PDB file of C-alpha atoms in Angstrom:
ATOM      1  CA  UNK A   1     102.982 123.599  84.001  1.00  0.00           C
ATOM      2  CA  UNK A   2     100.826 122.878  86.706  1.00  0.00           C
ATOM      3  CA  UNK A   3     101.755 119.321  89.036  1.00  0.00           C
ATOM      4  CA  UNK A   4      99.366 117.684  91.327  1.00  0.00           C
ATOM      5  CA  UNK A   5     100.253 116.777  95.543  1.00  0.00           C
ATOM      6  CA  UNK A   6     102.628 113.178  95.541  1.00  0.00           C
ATOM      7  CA  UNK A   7      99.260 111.509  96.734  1.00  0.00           C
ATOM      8  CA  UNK A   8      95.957 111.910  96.055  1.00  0.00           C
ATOM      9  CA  UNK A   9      93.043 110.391  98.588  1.00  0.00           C
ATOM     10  CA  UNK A  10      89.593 109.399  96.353  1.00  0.00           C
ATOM     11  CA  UNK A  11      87.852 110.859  99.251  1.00  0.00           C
ATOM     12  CA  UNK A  12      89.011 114.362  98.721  1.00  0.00           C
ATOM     13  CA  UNK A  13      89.277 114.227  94.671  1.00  0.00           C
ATOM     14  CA  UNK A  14      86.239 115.592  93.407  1.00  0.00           C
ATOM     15  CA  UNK A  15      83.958 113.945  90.340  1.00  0.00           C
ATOM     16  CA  UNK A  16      83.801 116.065  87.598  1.00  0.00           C
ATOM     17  CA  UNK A  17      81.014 115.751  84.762  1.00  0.00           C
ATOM     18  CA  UNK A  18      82.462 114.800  81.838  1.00  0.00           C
ATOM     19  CA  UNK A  19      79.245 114.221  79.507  1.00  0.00           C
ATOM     20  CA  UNK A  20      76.064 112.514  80.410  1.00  0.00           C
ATOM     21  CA  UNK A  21      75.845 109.453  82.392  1.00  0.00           C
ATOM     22  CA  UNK A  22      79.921 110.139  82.600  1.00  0.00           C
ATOM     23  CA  UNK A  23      82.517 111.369  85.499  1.00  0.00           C
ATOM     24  CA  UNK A  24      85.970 111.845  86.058  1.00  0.00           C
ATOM     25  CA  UNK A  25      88.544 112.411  88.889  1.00  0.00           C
ATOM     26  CA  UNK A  26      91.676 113.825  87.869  1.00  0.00           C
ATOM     27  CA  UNK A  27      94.979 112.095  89.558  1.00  0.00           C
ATOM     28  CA  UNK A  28      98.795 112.067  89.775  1.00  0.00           C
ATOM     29  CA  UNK A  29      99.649 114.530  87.093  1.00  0.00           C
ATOM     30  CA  UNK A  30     102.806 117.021  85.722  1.00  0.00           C
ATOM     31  CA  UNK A  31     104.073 117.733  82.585  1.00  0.00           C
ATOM     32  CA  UNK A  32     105.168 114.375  80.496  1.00  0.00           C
ATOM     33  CA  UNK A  33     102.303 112.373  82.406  1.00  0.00           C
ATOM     34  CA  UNK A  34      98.435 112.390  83.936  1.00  0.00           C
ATOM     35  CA  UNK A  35      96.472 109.415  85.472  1.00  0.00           C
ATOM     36  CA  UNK A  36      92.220 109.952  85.497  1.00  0.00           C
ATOM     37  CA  UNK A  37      89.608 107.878  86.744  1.00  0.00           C
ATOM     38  CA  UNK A  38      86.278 107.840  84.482  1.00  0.00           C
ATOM     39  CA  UNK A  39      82.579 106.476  85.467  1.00  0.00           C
ATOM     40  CA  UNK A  40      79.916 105.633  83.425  1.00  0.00           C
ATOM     41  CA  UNK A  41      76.285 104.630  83.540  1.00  0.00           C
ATOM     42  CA  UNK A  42      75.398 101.875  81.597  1.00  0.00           C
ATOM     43  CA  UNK A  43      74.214 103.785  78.091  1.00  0.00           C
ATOM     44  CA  UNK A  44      76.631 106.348  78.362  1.00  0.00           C
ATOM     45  CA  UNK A  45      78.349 107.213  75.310  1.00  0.00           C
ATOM     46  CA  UNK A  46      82.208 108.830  74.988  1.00  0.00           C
ATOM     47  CA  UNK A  47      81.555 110.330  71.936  1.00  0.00           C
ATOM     48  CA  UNK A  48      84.252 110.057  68.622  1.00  0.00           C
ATOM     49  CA  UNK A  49      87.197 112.085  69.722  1.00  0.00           C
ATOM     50  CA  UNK A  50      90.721 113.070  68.839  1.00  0.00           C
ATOM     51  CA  UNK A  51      93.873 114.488  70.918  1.00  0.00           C
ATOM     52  CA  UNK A  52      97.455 115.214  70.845  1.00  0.00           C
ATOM     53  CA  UNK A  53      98.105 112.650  73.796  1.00  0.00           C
ATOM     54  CA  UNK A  54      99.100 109.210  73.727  1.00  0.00           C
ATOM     55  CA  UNK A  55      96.614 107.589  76.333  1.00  0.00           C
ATOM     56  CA  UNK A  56      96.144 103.882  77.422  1.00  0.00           C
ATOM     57  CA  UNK A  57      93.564 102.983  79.647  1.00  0.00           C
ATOM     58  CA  UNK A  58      92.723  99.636  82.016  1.00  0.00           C
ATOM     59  CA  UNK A  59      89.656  99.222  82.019  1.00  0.00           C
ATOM     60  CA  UNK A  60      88.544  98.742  85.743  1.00  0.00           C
ATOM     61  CA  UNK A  61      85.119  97.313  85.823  1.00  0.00           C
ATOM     62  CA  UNK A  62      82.119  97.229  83.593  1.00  0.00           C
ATOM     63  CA  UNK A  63      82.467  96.459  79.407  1.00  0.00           C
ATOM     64  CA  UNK A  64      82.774  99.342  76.851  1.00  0.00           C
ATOM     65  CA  UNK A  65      81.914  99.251  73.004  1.00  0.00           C
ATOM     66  CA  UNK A  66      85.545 100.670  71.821  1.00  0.00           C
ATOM     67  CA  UNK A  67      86.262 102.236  68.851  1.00  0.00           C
ATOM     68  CA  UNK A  68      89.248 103.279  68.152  1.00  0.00           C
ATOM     69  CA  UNK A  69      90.322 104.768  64.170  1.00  0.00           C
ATOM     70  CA  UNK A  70      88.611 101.881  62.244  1.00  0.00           C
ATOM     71  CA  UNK A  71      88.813  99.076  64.204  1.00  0.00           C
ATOM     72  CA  UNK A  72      85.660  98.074  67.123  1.00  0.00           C
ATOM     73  CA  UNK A  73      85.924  95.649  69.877  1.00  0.00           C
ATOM     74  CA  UNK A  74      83.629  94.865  72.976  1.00  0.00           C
ATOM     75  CA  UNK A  75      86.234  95.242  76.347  1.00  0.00           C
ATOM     76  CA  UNK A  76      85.948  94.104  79.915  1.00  0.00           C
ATOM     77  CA  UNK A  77      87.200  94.594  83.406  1.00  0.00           C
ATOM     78  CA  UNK A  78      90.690  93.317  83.220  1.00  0.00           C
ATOM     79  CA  UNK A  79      91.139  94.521  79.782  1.00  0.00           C
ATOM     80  CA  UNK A  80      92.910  97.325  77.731  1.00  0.00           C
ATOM     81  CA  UNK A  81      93.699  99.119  75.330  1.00  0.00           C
ATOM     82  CA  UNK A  82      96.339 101.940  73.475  1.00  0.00           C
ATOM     83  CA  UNK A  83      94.793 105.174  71.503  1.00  0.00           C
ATOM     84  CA  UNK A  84      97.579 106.848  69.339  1.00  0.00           C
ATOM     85  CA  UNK A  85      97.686 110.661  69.048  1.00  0.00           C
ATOM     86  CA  UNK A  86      95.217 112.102  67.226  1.00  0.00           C
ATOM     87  CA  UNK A  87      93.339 108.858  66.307  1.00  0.00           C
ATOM     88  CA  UNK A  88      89.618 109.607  66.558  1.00  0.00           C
ATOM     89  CA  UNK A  89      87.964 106.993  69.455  1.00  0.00           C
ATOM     90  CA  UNK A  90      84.941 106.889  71.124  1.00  0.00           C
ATOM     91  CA  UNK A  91      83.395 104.250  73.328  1.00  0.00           C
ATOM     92  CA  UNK A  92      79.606 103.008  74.405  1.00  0.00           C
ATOM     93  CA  UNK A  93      79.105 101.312  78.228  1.00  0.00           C
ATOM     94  CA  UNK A  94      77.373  98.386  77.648  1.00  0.00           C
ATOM     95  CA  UNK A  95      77.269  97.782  81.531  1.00  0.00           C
ATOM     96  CA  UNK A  96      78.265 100.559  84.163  1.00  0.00           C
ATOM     97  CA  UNK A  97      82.142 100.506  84.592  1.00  0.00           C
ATOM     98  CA  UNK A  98      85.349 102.822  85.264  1.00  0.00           C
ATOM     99  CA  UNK A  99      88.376 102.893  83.095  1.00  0.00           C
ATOM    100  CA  UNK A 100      91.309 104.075  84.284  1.00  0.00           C
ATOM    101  CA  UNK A 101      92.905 106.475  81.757  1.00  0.00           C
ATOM    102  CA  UNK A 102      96.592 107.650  81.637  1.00  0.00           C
ATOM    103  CA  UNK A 103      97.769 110.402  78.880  1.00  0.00           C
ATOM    104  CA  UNK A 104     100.915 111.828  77.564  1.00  0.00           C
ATOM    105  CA  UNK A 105     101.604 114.829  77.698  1.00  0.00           C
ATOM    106  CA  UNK A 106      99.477 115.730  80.851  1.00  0.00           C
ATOM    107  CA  UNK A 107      95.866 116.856  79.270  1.00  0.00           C
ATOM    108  CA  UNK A 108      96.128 120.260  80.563  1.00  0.00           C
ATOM    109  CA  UNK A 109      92.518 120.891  79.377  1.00  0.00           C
ATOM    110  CA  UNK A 110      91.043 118.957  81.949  1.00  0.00           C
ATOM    111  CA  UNK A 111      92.879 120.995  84.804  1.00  0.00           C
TER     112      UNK A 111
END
């Protein structure tokens, strides 16, 4: 398993396209742990999903449509929320934001 530098600088993290209207910089990560930072246009849509990590996420600015197994709720920036493993979620930015995702185990696919 792969482990990122002790400290990461968002200056020298690159974006990485993760859908339309949707980026990601990949942080702090090793084996039992991984922090990434996602951006979306307003419109963009995280489409229905499922993975083996646990994740929570803070969601840093903007407001998301969340979905998360069968249960929907409109979130803001200062807000939450907790995705099980493999419970399908998806989400809709109603107004351009960033959420601030952290997974366990480390999502090795997005390294």
């Amino acid at each position: 398993m792969m482990q990122s530098d002790c400290f990461q600088s968002e200056a020298e993290t690159p974006w990485e396209d993760a859908g339309p209207g949707i980026q990601r910089q990949v942080y702090g990560y090793g084996d039992p742990l991984m922090l990434v930072k996602a951006k979306f246009e307003k419109g963009a849509e995280g489409v229905p999903h499922q993975h083996p990590h646990a994740q929570a996420t803070y969601v840093a600015s903007g407001s998301f449509e969340m979905t998360i197994g069968d249960q929907k709720k409109v979130v803001v920036a200062g807000d939450g929320f907790y995705v099980a493993p493999h419970i399908w979620h998806g989400c809709v930015c109603l107004e351009e934001g960033m959420l601030i995702d952290a997974f366990s185990p480390c999502r090795e696919d997005f390294l």
